[in-house]
Short mmCIF file of N, CA and C in Angstrom, two decimals:
data_model
loop_
_atom_site.label_atom_id
_atom_site.label_comp_id
_atom_site.label_asym_id
_atom_site.label_seq_id
_atom_site.Cartn_x
_atom_site.Cartn_y
_atom_site.Cartn_z
N MET A 1 72.99 111.33 80.04
CA MET A 1 73.88 111.40 81.15
C MET A 1 75.36 111.68 80.68
N PRO A 2 76.01 112.70 81.29
CA PRO A 2 77.34 113.15 80.87
C PRO A 2 78.26 112.07 81.16
N GLU A 3 79.23 111.98 80.22
CA GLU A 3 80.38 110.97 80.33
C GLU A 3 81.25 111.20 81.49
N LYS A 4 81.69 110.22 82.24
CA LYS A 4 82.47 110.46 83.42
C LYS A 4 83.95 110.74 82.88
N PRO A 5 84.54 111.76 83.56
CA PRO A 5 85.90 111.98 83.13
C PRO A 5 86.87 110.89 83.33
N SER A 6 87.85 110.72 82.43
CA SER A 6 88.81 109.64 82.58
C SER A 6 89.85 109.94 83.66
N LYS A 7 90.58 108.86 84.22
CA LYS A 7 91.58 109.15 85.20
C LYS A 7 92.73 110.04 84.55
N ARG A 8 93.06 109.77 83.44
CA ARG A 8 94.08 110.58 82.72
C ARG A 8 93.67 112.16 82.70
N PHE A 9 92.48 112.38 82.37
CA PHE A 9 91.97 113.81 82.26
C PHE A 9 92.06 114.35 83.63
N LEU A 10 91.61 113.58 84.68
CA LEU A 10 91.58 114.11 86.11
C LEU A 10 92.99 114.53 86.62
N LEU A 11 93.95 113.65 86.17
CA LEU A 11 95.38 113.87 86.58
C LEU A 11 95.94 115.08 85.76
N ALA A 12 95.42 115.38 84.52
CA ALA A 12 95.83 116.52 83.84
C ALA A 12 95.24 117.65 84.57
N GLN A 13 93.92 117.65 85.08
CA GLN A 13 93.34 118.79 85.78
C GLN A 13 94.01 119.12 87.06
N LEU A 14 94.54 117.99 87.76
CA LEU A 14 95.41 118.17 88.93
C LEU A 14 96.63 118.89 88.71
N SER A 15 97.18 118.55 87.56
CA SER A 15 98.48 119.25 87.18
C SER A 15 98.31 120.77 86.88
N ILE A 16 97.13 121.03 86.36
CA ILE A 16 96.78 122.49 86.08
C ILE A 16 96.60 123.10 87.44
N LEU A 17 95.87 122.60 88.35
CA LEU A 17 95.63 123.07 89.71
C LEU A 17 96.96 123.32 90.41
N TYR A 18 97.86 122.35 90.22
CA TYR A 18 99.14 122.49 90.97
C TYR A 18 99.88 123.68 90.37
N GLY A 19 99.78 123.87 89.08
CA GLY A 19 100.40 125.01 88.43
C GLY A 19 99.98 126.36 89.00
N GLU A 20 98.64 126.39 89.22
CA GLU A 20 98.03 127.63 89.74
C GLU A 20 98.47 127.83 91.28
N MET A 21 98.56 126.73 91.92
CA MET A 21 99.04 126.87 93.35
C MET A 21 100.44 127.52 93.34
N GLU A 22 101.32 126.99 92.55
CA GLU A 22 102.54 127.45 92.47
C GLU A 22 102.69 128.96 92.19
N GLU A 23 101.85 129.40 91.12
CA GLU A 23 101.77 130.85 90.83
C GLU A 23 101.37 131.64 92.02
N ALA A 24 100.37 131.20 92.70
CA ALA A 24 99.93 131.95 93.90
C ALA A 24 100.99 131.96 94.96
N TYR A 25 101.83 130.83 95.11
CA TYR A 25 102.75 130.69 96.16
C TYR A 25 104.04 131.69 95.67
N ASP A 26 104.22 131.77 94.52
CA ASP A 26 105.37 132.43 93.99
C ASP A 26 105.06 133.90 94.15
N ARG A 27 103.80 134.44 93.98
CA ARG A 27 103.45 135.81 94.17
C ARG A 27 103.75 136.23 95.63
N ILE A 28 103.31 135.35 96.59
CA ILE A 28 103.49 135.76 97.96
C ILE A 28 104.90 135.68 98.38
N ALA A 29 105.63 134.64 97.94
CA ALA A 29 106.94 134.49 98.21
C ALA A 29 107.80 135.72 97.74
N ALA A 30 107.46 136.24 96.54
CA ALA A 30 108.11 137.43 95.96
C ALA A 30 107.85 138.63 96.80
N GLN A 31 106.70 138.79 97.33
CA GLN A 31 106.41 139.97 98.21
C GLN A 31 107.13 139.95 99.44
N LEU A 32 107.34 138.73 99.90
CA LEU A 32 108.06 138.52 101.24
C LEU A 32 109.58 138.57 101.00
N GLY A 33 110.11 138.36 99.77
CA GLY A 33 111.47 138.12 99.43
C GLY A 33 111.94 136.74 99.93
N LEU A 34 111.06 135.80 99.97
CA LEU A 34 111.40 134.45 100.37
C LEU A 34 111.95 133.60 99.29
N SER A 35 113.04 132.95 99.56
CA SER A 35 113.59 132.03 98.51
C SER A 35 114.21 130.82 99.34
N CYS A 36 114.03 129.66 98.72
CA CYS A 36 114.53 128.41 99.29
C CYS A 36 116.05 128.27 99.11
N GLU A 37 116.56 129.14 98.25
CA GLU A 37 118.10 128.98 97.79
C GLU A 37 118.91 129.32 99.06
N GLY A 38 119.77 128.45 99.41
CA GLY A 38 120.67 128.60 100.54
C GLY A 38 120.04 128.55 101.92
N CYS A 39 118.76 128.17 101.92
CA CYS A 39 117.99 128.06 103.23
C CYS A 39 118.66 126.89 104.03
N THR A 40 118.84 127.01 105.35
CA THR A 40 119.49 126.07 106.19
C THR A 40 118.33 125.12 106.81
N HIS A 41 117.06 125.46 106.59
CA HIS A 41 115.96 124.60 107.14
C HIS A 41 115.37 123.86 105.91
N ASN A 42 115.51 122.55 105.88
CA ASN A 42 115.06 121.75 104.63
C ASN A 42 113.61 121.33 104.90
N CYS A 43 112.73 121.77 104.11
CA CYS A 43 111.34 121.35 104.27
C CYS A 43 111.10 119.91 104.00
N CYS A 44 112.11 119.29 103.19
CA CYS A 44 111.98 117.96 102.78
C CYS A 44 112.11 116.89 103.93
N THR A 45 112.54 117.43 105.15
CA THR A 45 112.54 116.55 106.29
C THR A 45 111.23 116.77 107.18
N SER A 46 110.48 117.64 106.73
CA SER A 46 109.23 117.75 107.44
C SER A 46 108.18 116.56 107.46
N TYR A 47 107.55 116.36 108.51
CA TYR A 47 106.64 115.17 108.61
C TYR A 47 105.15 115.64 108.05
N PHE A 48 105.03 115.39 106.74
CA PHE A 48 103.81 115.87 106.16
C PHE A 48 102.93 114.68 106.01
N LEU A 49 101.65 114.83 106.18
CA LEU A 49 100.61 113.79 105.80
C LEU A 49 99.81 114.24 104.72
N HIS A 50 99.40 113.37 103.81
CA HIS A 50 98.63 113.66 102.62
C HIS A 50 97.35 112.86 102.80
N HIS A 51 96.32 113.47 102.02
CA HIS A 51 94.93 112.99 102.27
C HIS A 51 94.13 112.70 100.98
N THR A 52 94.72 112.60 99.88
CA THR A 52 93.88 112.32 98.75
C THR A 52 94.34 111.18 97.88
N TYR A 53 93.52 110.35 97.37
CA TYR A 53 93.93 109.32 96.40
C TYR A 53 94.36 109.75 95.12
N ILE A 54 93.80 111.02 94.62
CA ILE A 54 94.23 111.53 93.30
C ILE A 54 95.65 111.89 93.39
N GLU A 55 96.05 112.47 94.58
CA GLU A 55 97.46 112.98 94.67
C GLU A 55 98.43 111.68 94.79
N TRP A 56 97.91 110.72 95.47
CA TRP A 56 98.72 109.37 95.57
C TRP A 56 98.81 108.77 94.19
N ALA A 57 97.86 108.81 93.37
CA ALA A 57 97.92 108.25 92.10
C ALA A 57 98.93 109.19 91.14
N TYR A 58 98.77 110.44 91.43
CA TYR A 58 99.70 111.44 90.54
C TYR A 58 101.19 111.06 91.02
N LEU A 59 101.37 110.89 92.23
CA LEU A 59 102.80 110.69 92.59
C LEU A 59 103.28 109.36 91.88
N TRP A 60 102.29 108.26 91.88
CA TRP A 60 102.77 107.09 91.16
C TRP A 60 102.81 107.16 89.78
N ASP A 61 102.12 108.11 89.22
CA ASP A 61 102.22 108.42 87.72
C ASP A 61 103.66 108.82 87.36
N GLY A 62 104.31 109.61 88.35
CA GLY A 62 105.68 110.08 88.22
C GLY A 62 106.67 108.98 88.54
N ILE A 63 106.30 108.15 89.49
CA ILE A 63 107.21 106.96 89.87
C ILE A 63 107.29 106.04 88.70
N GLU A 64 106.23 105.80 88.10
CA GLU A 64 106.11 104.65 87.02
C GLU A 64 106.89 105.33 85.69
N ALA A 65 107.25 106.64 85.69
CA ALA A 65 107.79 107.04 84.40
C ALA A 65 109.33 107.13 84.70
N CYS A 66 109.76 106.71 85.95
CA CYS A 66 111.07 106.71 86.17
C CYS A 66 111.82 105.51 85.57
N GLU A 67 113.21 105.62 85.36
CA GLU A 67 114.02 104.50 85.00
C GLU A 67 113.92 103.41 86.05
N GLU A 68 114.03 102.21 85.79
CA GLU A 68 113.81 101.18 86.79
C GLU A 68 114.76 101.18 87.99
N ASP A 69 116.05 101.45 87.76
CA ASP A 69 117.06 101.61 88.79
C ASP A 69 116.56 102.70 89.71
N GLU A 70 116.17 103.81 89.16
CA GLU A 70 115.88 105.06 90.08
C GLU A 70 114.52 104.66 90.80
N ARG A 71 113.59 104.06 90.12
CA ARG A 71 112.32 103.72 90.86
C ARG A 71 112.67 102.91 92.00
N LYS A 72 113.44 101.79 91.87
CA LYS A 72 113.93 100.90 92.81
C LYS A 72 114.48 101.56 94.03
N ARG A 73 115.37 102.48 93.71
CA ARG A 73 116.11 103.27 94.74
C ARG A 73 115.01 104.20 95.59
N PHE A 74 114.15 104.76 94.95
CA PHE A 74 113.16 105.57 95.63
C PHE A 74 112.26 104.65 96.54
N LEU A 75 111.82 103.49 96.03
CA LEU A 75 111.00 102.65 96.79
C LEU A 75 111.80 102.06 98.02
N GLN A 76 113.03 101.76 97.89
CA GLN A 76 113.79 101.18 98.90
C GLN A 76 114.01 102.29 99.97
N ARG A 77 114.18 103.48 99.61
CA ARG A 77 114.38 104.61 100.57
C ARG A 77 113.01 104.86 101.35
N ALA A 78 111.92 104.78 100.60
CA ALA A 78 110.59 104.88 101.27
C ALA A 78 110.30 103.95 102.13
N ARG A 79 110.76 102.67 102.03
CA ARG A 79 110.50 101.59 102.88
C ARG A 79 111.33 101.72 104.22
N THR A 80 112.59 102.25 103.94
CA THR A 80 113.41 102.62 105.12
C THR A 80 112.88 103.80 105.92
N TYR A 81 112.43 104.77 105.16
CA TYR A 81 111.83 106.00 105.91
C TYR A 81 110.63 105.51 106.78
N VAL A 82 109.71 104.64 106.31
CA VAL A 82 108.59 104.20 106.88
C VAL A 82 108.96 103.37 108.29
N ARG A 83 109.98 102.62 108.17
CA ARG A 83 110.52 101.88 109.41
C ARG A 83 111.02 102.86 110.41
N ARG A 84 111.90 103.75 109.89
CA ARG A 84 112.45 104.82 110.85
C ARG A 84 111.54 105.62 111.55
N ALA A 85 110.48 106.20 110.75
CA ALA A 85 109.45 106.92 111.24
C ALA A 85 108.51 106.25 112.22
N GLY A 86 108.35 104.98 111.89
CA GLY A 86 107.57 104.12 112.87
C GLY A 86 108.14 104.05 114.20
N THR A 87 109.52 103.88 114.21
CA THR A 87 110.12 103.73 115.41
C THR A 87 110.13 105.06 116.26
N LEU A 88 110.32 106.25 115.61
CA LEU A 88 110.22 107.41 116.30
C LEU A 88 108.92 107.76 116.74
N LEU A 89 107.76 107.54 116.04
CA LEU A 89 106.45 107.78 116.40
C LEU A 89 106.09 106.93 117.61
N ALA A 90 106.65 105.61 117.70
CA ALA A 90 106.34 104.73 118.87
C ALA A 90 106.94 105.41 120.03
N LYS A 91 108.02 106.22 119.87
CA LYS A 91 108.63 106.88 121.08
C LYS A 91 108.01 108.22 121.29
N GLU A 92 106.92 108.51 120.59
CA GLU A 92 106.33 109.81 120.61
C GLU A 92 107.18 110.94 120.25
N MET A 93 107.97 110.75 119.35
CA MET A 93 108.94 111.71 118.62
C MET A 93 108.43 112.00 117.23
N ARG A 94 108.46 113.29 116.82
CA ARG A 94 107.95 113.59 115.41
C ARG A 94 109.24 113.38 114.54
N PRO A 95 109.05 112.47 113.42
CA PRO A 95 110.05 112.15 112.59
C PRO A 95 110.66 113.37 111.86
N ASP A 96 111.93 113.45 111.71
CA ASP A 96 112.66 114.42 111.02
C ASP A 96 113.62 113.82 110.00
N ILE A 97 113.11 113.14 109.01
CA ILE A 97 113.84 112.24 108.12
C ILE A 97 113.71 112.96 106.67
N MET A 98 114.87 112.76 105.92
CA MET A 98 114.83 113.28 104.52
C MET A 98 113.84 112.56 103.66
N CYS A 99 113.14 113.15 102.87
CA CYS A 99 112.14 112.58 101.92
C CYS A 99 112.95 111.67 100.97
N PRO A 100 112.37 110.47 100.72
CA PRO A 100 112.95 109.47 99.91
C PRO A 100 113.23 109.89 98.51
N LEU A 101 112.60 110.99 98.03
CA LEU A 101 112.77 111.44 96.60
C LEU A 101 113.81 112.52 96.57
N ASN A 102 114.39 113.03 97.70
CA ASN A 102 115.41 114.01 97.70
C ASN A 102 116.79 113.43 97.59
N GLU A 103 117.42 114.04 96.52
CA GLU A 103 118.89 113.63 96.25
C GLU A 103 119.76 115.03 96.14
N GLU A 104 120.78 115.00 96.92
CA GLU A 104 121.61 116.20 96.90
C GLU A 104 120.88 117.53 97.05
N GLY A 105 119.89 117.48 97.96
CA GLY A 105 119.09 118.68 98.20
C GLY A 105 117.96 119.07 97.23
N LEU A 106 117.72 118.27 96.24
CA LEU A 106 116.73 118.42 95.18
C LEU A 106 115.84 117.26 95.09
N CYS A 107 114.50 117.67 94.81
CA CYS A 107 113.43 116.65 94.66
C CYS A 107 113.61 116.16 93.13
N ARG A 108 113.84 114.77 93.17
CA ARG A 108 113.94 114.05 91.85
C ARG A 108 112.62 113.86 91.11
N LEU A 109 111.51 114.20 91.85
CA LEU A 109 110.27 114.04 91.14
C LEU A 109 109.39 115.25 91.24
N TYR A 110 110.25 116.37 90.97
CA TYR A 110 109.69 117.70 91.23
C TYR A 110 108.42 117.97 90.60
N ASN A 111 108.16 117.61 89.26
CA ASN A 111 107.00 117.89 88.67
C ASN A 111 105.78 117.05 89.20
N HIS A 112 106.03 116.03 90.05
CA HIS A 112 104.97 115.17 90.60
C HIS A 112 104.93 115.32 92.07
N ARG A 113 105.49 116.27 92.65
CA ARG A 113 105.36 116.58 94.09
C ARG A 113 104.04 116.91 94.38
N LEU A 114 103.67 116.74 95.70
CA LEU A 114 102.29 116.81 96.16
C LEU A 114 101.89 118.27 96.51
N MET A 115 100.72 118.60 96.84
CA MET A 115 100.19 119.82 97.14
C MET A 115 101.02 120.52 98.35
N ILE A 116 101.14 119.86 99.41
CA ILE A 116 101.81 120.45 100.54
C ILE A 116 103.31 120.76 100.18
N CYS A 117 103.88 119.95 99.33
CA CYS A 117 105.26 120.25 98.97
C CYS A 117 105.43 121.61 98.20
N ARG A 118 104.25 121.84 97.48
CA ARG A 118 104.14 122.99 96.77
C ARG A 118 103.80 124.31 97.46
N MET A 119 103.02 124.17 98.56
CA MET A 119 102.43 125.25 99.16
C MET A 119 103.13 125.57 100.52
N HIS A 120 103.82 124.69 101.08
CA HIS A 120 104.46 125.01 102.44
C HIS A 120 105.57 126.01 102.30
N GLY A 121 105.57 126.85 103.22
CA GLY A 121 106.55 128.02 103.34
C GLY A 121 106.05 129.40 103.58
N VAL A 122 105.08 129.88 102.77
CA VAL A 122 104.64 131.27 102.97
C VAL A 122 103.44 131.25 104.06
N PRO A 123 103.16 132.28 104.67
CA PRO A 123 101.97 132.36 105.50
C PRO A 123 100.69 132.04 104.75
N ASN A 124 99.85 131.23 105.34
CA ASN A 124 98.57 130.84 104.72
C ASN A 124 97.40 130.75 105.62
N THR A 125 96.28 130.76 104.93
CA THR A 125 95.04 130.49 105.79
C THR A 125 94.09 129.64 104.86
N PHE A 126 93.21 129.02 105.43
CA PHE A 126 92.14 128.44 104.71
C PHE A 126 90.85 128.26 105.54
N VAL A 127 89.72 128.16 104.94
CA VAL A 127 88.49 127.89 105.66
C VAL A 127 88.04 126.53 105.45
N ARG A 128 87.83 125.79 106.63
CA ARG A 128 87.45 124.42 106.59
C ARG A 128 85.98 124.28 106.00
N PRO A 129 85.58 123.05 105.85
CA PRO A 129 84.00 122.93 105.41
C PRO A 129 83.17 123.38 106.54
N ASP A 130 83.62 123.14 107.74
CA ASP A 130 82.74 123.57 108.83
C ASP A 130 82.65 125.03 109.12
N GLY A 131 83.43 125.85 108.37
CA GLY A 131 83.39 127.22 108.48
C GLY A 131 84.61 127.84 109.33
N LYS A 132 85.37 127.05 110.01
CA LYS A 132 86.46 127.36 110.93
C LYS A 132 87.56 127.87 109.90
N ARG A 133 88.20 129.04 110.21
CA ARG A 133 89.34 129.41 109.53
C ARG A 133 90.57 129.17 110.29
N LEU A 134 91.47 128.54 109.63
CA LEU A 134 92.92 128.13 110.16
C LEU A 134 93.92 129.01 109.56
N ARG A 135 94.85 129.33 110.40
CA ARG A 135 96.06 130.12 109.86
C ARG A 135 97.34 129.50 110.25
N PHE A 136 98.38 129.65 109.41
CA PHE A 136 99.70 129.03 109.51
C PHE A 136 100.64 130.21 109.33
N PRO A 137 101.66 130.39 110.11
CA PRO A 137 102.63 131.52 109.89
C PRO A 137 103.68 131.22 108.83
N GLY A 138 103.73 130.19 108.18
CA GLY A 138 104.81 129.94 107.19
C GLY A 138 105.98 129.19 107.87
N CYS A 139 107.06 128.89 107.03
CA CYS A 139 108.03 128.17 107.58
C CYS A 139 109.11 129.10 108.39
N ARG A 140 110.11 128.56 109.06
CA ARG A 140 110.86 129.17 110.04
C ARG A 140 111.60 130.40 109.24
N ALA A 141 112.11 129.97 108.07
CA ALA A 141 112.86 131.09 107.25
C ALA A 141 111.95 132.30 106.97
N CYS A 142 110.74 131.90 106.51
CA CYS A 142 109.59 132.99 106.31
C CYS A 142 109.42 133.79 107.46
N GLN A 143 109.12 133.16 108.57
CA GLN A 143 108.88 134.00 109.81
C GLN A 143 109.95 134.89 110.28
N GLU A 144 111.18 134.40 109.94
CA GLU A 144 112.38 135.36 110.25
C GLU A 144 112.40 136.57 109.30
N LEU A 145 111.84 136.53 108.14
CA LEU A 145 111.72 137.52 107.24
C LEU A 145 110.78 138.66 107.60
N TYR A 146 109.57 138.16 108.16
CA TYR A 146 108.52 139.10 108.42
C TYR A 146 108.27 139.46 109.96
N GLU A 147 109.21 139.03 110.76
CA GLU A 147 108.94 139.16 112.25
C GLU A 147 108.87 140.65 112.67
N SER A 148 109.37 141.47 111.92
CA SER A 148 109.38 142.91 112.19
C SER A 148 108.44 143.74 111.32
N ALA A 149 107.75 142.96 110.31
CA ALA A 149 106.86 143.72 109.43
C ALA A 149 105.61 144.12 110.09
N SER A 150 104.97 145.10 109.64
CA SER A 150 103.65 145.61 110.10
C SER A 150 102.54 144.80 109.35
N THR A 151 102.72 144.51 108.08
CA THR A 151 101.63 143.76 107.36
C THR A 151 102.45 142.59 106.65
N VAL A 152 101.72 141.48 106.64
CA VAL A 152 102.32 140.33 105.92
C VAL A 152 101.32 139.74 104.96
N PRO A 153 101.77 139.51 103.67
CA PRO A 153 100.84 138.95 102.74
C PRO A 153 100.67 137.44 103.11
N VAL A 154 99.38 136.98 102.90
CA VAL A 154 98.98 135.69 103.27
C VAL A 154 98.34 134.96 102.08
N LEU A 155 98.66 133.74 101.83
CA LEU A 155 98.00 133.00 100.67
C LEU A 155 96.71 132.17 101.25
N ASP A 156 95.76 132.47 100.58
CA ASP A 156 94.43 131.72 101.01
C ASP A 156 94.36 130.49 100.16
N ARG A 157 94.48 129.36 100.81
CA ARG A 157 94.42 128.18 100.17
C ARG A 157 92.99 127.42 99.95
N THR A 158 92.10 128.32 100.50
CA THR A 158 90.62 127.69 100.46
C THR A 158 90.18 127.07 99.18
N ASN A 159 90.23 128.07 98.10
CA ASN A 159 89.66 127.73 96.78
C ASN A 159 90.53 126.39 96.20
N PHE A 160 91.83 126.53 96.40
CA PHE A 160 92.67 125.18 95.99
C PHE A 160 92.17 123.99 96.66
N TYR A 161 91.85 124.04 97.96
CA TYR A 161 91.47 122.91 98.61
C TYR A 161 90.09 122.37 98.06
N ARG A 162 89.23 123.36 97.79
CA ARG A 162 87.82 123.03 97.36
C ARG A 162 88.04 122.29 96.00
N ARG A 163 88.86 122.91 95.21
CA ARG A 163 88.92 122.33 93.76
C ARG A 163 89.60 120.93 93.84
N LEU A 164 90.64 120.74 94.77
CA LEU A 164 91.20 119.45 95.06
C LEU A 164 90.21 118.40 95.54
N ALA A 165 89.36 118.84 96.35
CA ALA A 165 88.26 118.04 96.96
C ALA A 165 87.26 117.63 95.89
N THR A 166 86.93 118.55 94.88
CA THR A 166 86.14 118.17 93.70
C THR A 166 86.85 117.17 92.82
N LEU A 167 88.12 117.24 92.54
CA LEU A 167 88.81 116.32 91.75
C LEU A 167 88.89 114.99 92.59
N GLU A 168 89.05 114.89 93.73
CA GLU A 168 89.08 113.74 94.57
C GLU A 168 87.66 113.03 94.46
N LYS A 169 86.70 113.87 94.55
CA LYS A 169 85.33 113.18 94.43
C LYS A 169 85.10 112.49 93.16
N GLU A 170 85.54 113.21 91.94
CA GLU A 170 85.50 112.66 90.67
C GLU A 170 86.37 111.38 90.53
N TRP A 171 87.46 111.42 91.19
CA TRP A 171 88.42 110.35 91.10
C TRP A 171 87.92 109.13 91.87
N LEU A 172 87.08 109.27 92.75
CA LEU A 172 86.53 108.20 93.54
C LEU A 172 85.26 107.67 93.25
N GLN A 173 84.61 108.18 91.98
CA GLN A 173 83.27 107.87 91.64
C GLN A 173 82.98 106.49 91.45
N GLU A 174 83.91 105.71 90.98
CA GLU A 174 83.76 104.32 90.69
C GLU A 174 84.30 103.48 91.88
N ALA A 175 84.73 104.10 92.91
CA ALA A 175 85.34 103.18 93.97
C ALA A 175 84.19 102.61 94.85
N PRO A 176 84.39 101.49 95.47
CA PRO A 176 83.41 101.00 96.38
C PRO A 176 83.30 101.88 97.62
N GLN A 177 82.08 102.04 98.09
CA GLN A 177 82.00 102.98 99.19
C GLN A 177 81.67 102.21 100.48
N PRO A 178 82.12 102.60 101.76
CA PRO A 178 82.90 103.86 101.88
C PRO A 178 84.32 103.56 101.55
N VAL A 179 85.10 104.60 101.14
CA VAL A 179 86.44 104.55 100.81
C VAL A 179 87.25 104.93 102.05
N PRO A 180 88.25 104.04 102.50
CA PRO A 180 89.09 104.46 103.67
C PRO A 180 89.76 105.69 103.48
N ARG A 181 89.74 106.48 104.55
CA ARG A 181 90.42 107.85 104.42
C ARG A 181 91.91 107.67 104.25
N VAL A 182 92.49 108.50 103.50
CA VAL A 182 93.93 108.63 103.23
C VAL A 182 94.53 109.44 104.41
N LYS A 183 95.57 109.06 105.05
CA LYS A 183 96.42 109.82 105.98
C LYS A 183 97.75 109.25 106.00
N LEU A 184 98.57 109.53 104.94
CA LEU A 184 99.92 108.90 104.70
C LEU A 184 100.96 109.85 104.40
N THR A 185 102.01 109.56 104.76
CA THR A 185 103.23 110.35 104.33
C THR A 185 103.52 109.96 102.85
N LEU A 186 104.34 110.78 102.26
CA LEU A 186 104.77 110.50 100.82
C LEU A 186 105.49 109.04 100.76
N ALA A 187 106.25 108.92 101.74
CA ALA A 187 106.95 107.61 101.88
C ALA A 187 106.07 106.40 101.94
N GLU A 188 105.04 106.55 102.65
CA GLU A 188 104.00 105.48 102.83
C GLU A 188 103.27 105.24 101.61
N MET A 189 102.96 106.39 100.91
CA MET A 189 102.41 106.19 99.56
C MET A 189 103.19 105.46 98.56
N LEU A 190 104.48 105.60 98.58
CA LEU A 190 105.34 104.88 97.78
C LEU A 190 105.52 103.51 98.27
N ALA A 191 105.76 103.22 99.56
CA ALA A 191 105.88 101.95 100.15
C ALA A 191 104.66 101.00 99.94
N ASN A 192 103.53 101.56 99.94
CA ASN A 192 102.22 100.90 99.90
C ASN A 192 101.83 100.57 98.47
N GLY A 193 102.61 101.04 97.49
CA GLY A 193 102.26 100.84 96.00
C GLY A 193 101.11 101.79 95.63
N PRO A 194 100.74 101.75 94.42
CA PRO A 194 99.71 102.62 93.84
C PRO A 194 98.37 102.43 94.66
N PRO A 195 97.52 103.43 94.63
CA PRO A 195 96.36 103.32 95.36
C PRO A 195 95.36 102.36 94.71
N ASN A 196 94.73 101.56 95.36
CA ASN A 196 93.68 100.65 94.76
C ASN A 196 92.51 100.40 95.86
N PHE A 197 91.49 99.89 95.30
CA PHE A 197 90.27 99.77 96.17
C PHE A 197 89.89 98.27 96.30
#
């Protein structure tokens, strides 16, 4: 019987996958002439939900490598974010709050940012497990770039999602079943502590 991959190995594989995502993103962004530099729309205020335990663990791998003061600062901001977002959601308003890891316009945990933080911006598509294809036009700045273009390059995320799903399945091999679904903001992943079962 083959040996189960270690958690550290799986996190390393996720890092490799993230690198490939970034390369694909950069190719499409270059074709469009899209750059985040000087953009007036900050994606770090977007209300993104994340869905995998392995990404949650990867985020905490980065948090635990921080200096204690920095880690405490991030976690305090995360708790504040969660409270503010909860208030807005209760009023049926979509939160528009700066990510707790952003300082002076930059992500302070850039190498440990999650998939959507790496892929958001360019036009993209993916095929769900049920066969339905979904399409997204990209961020506002991107849409402004191509609104008069006849053809627009599109990033297909399908293979990236499938590979992430495979890593997630391997990550959860030893977890008690069924495992509760993840549907958390990055701030909630920080405020809730590392994932455990």
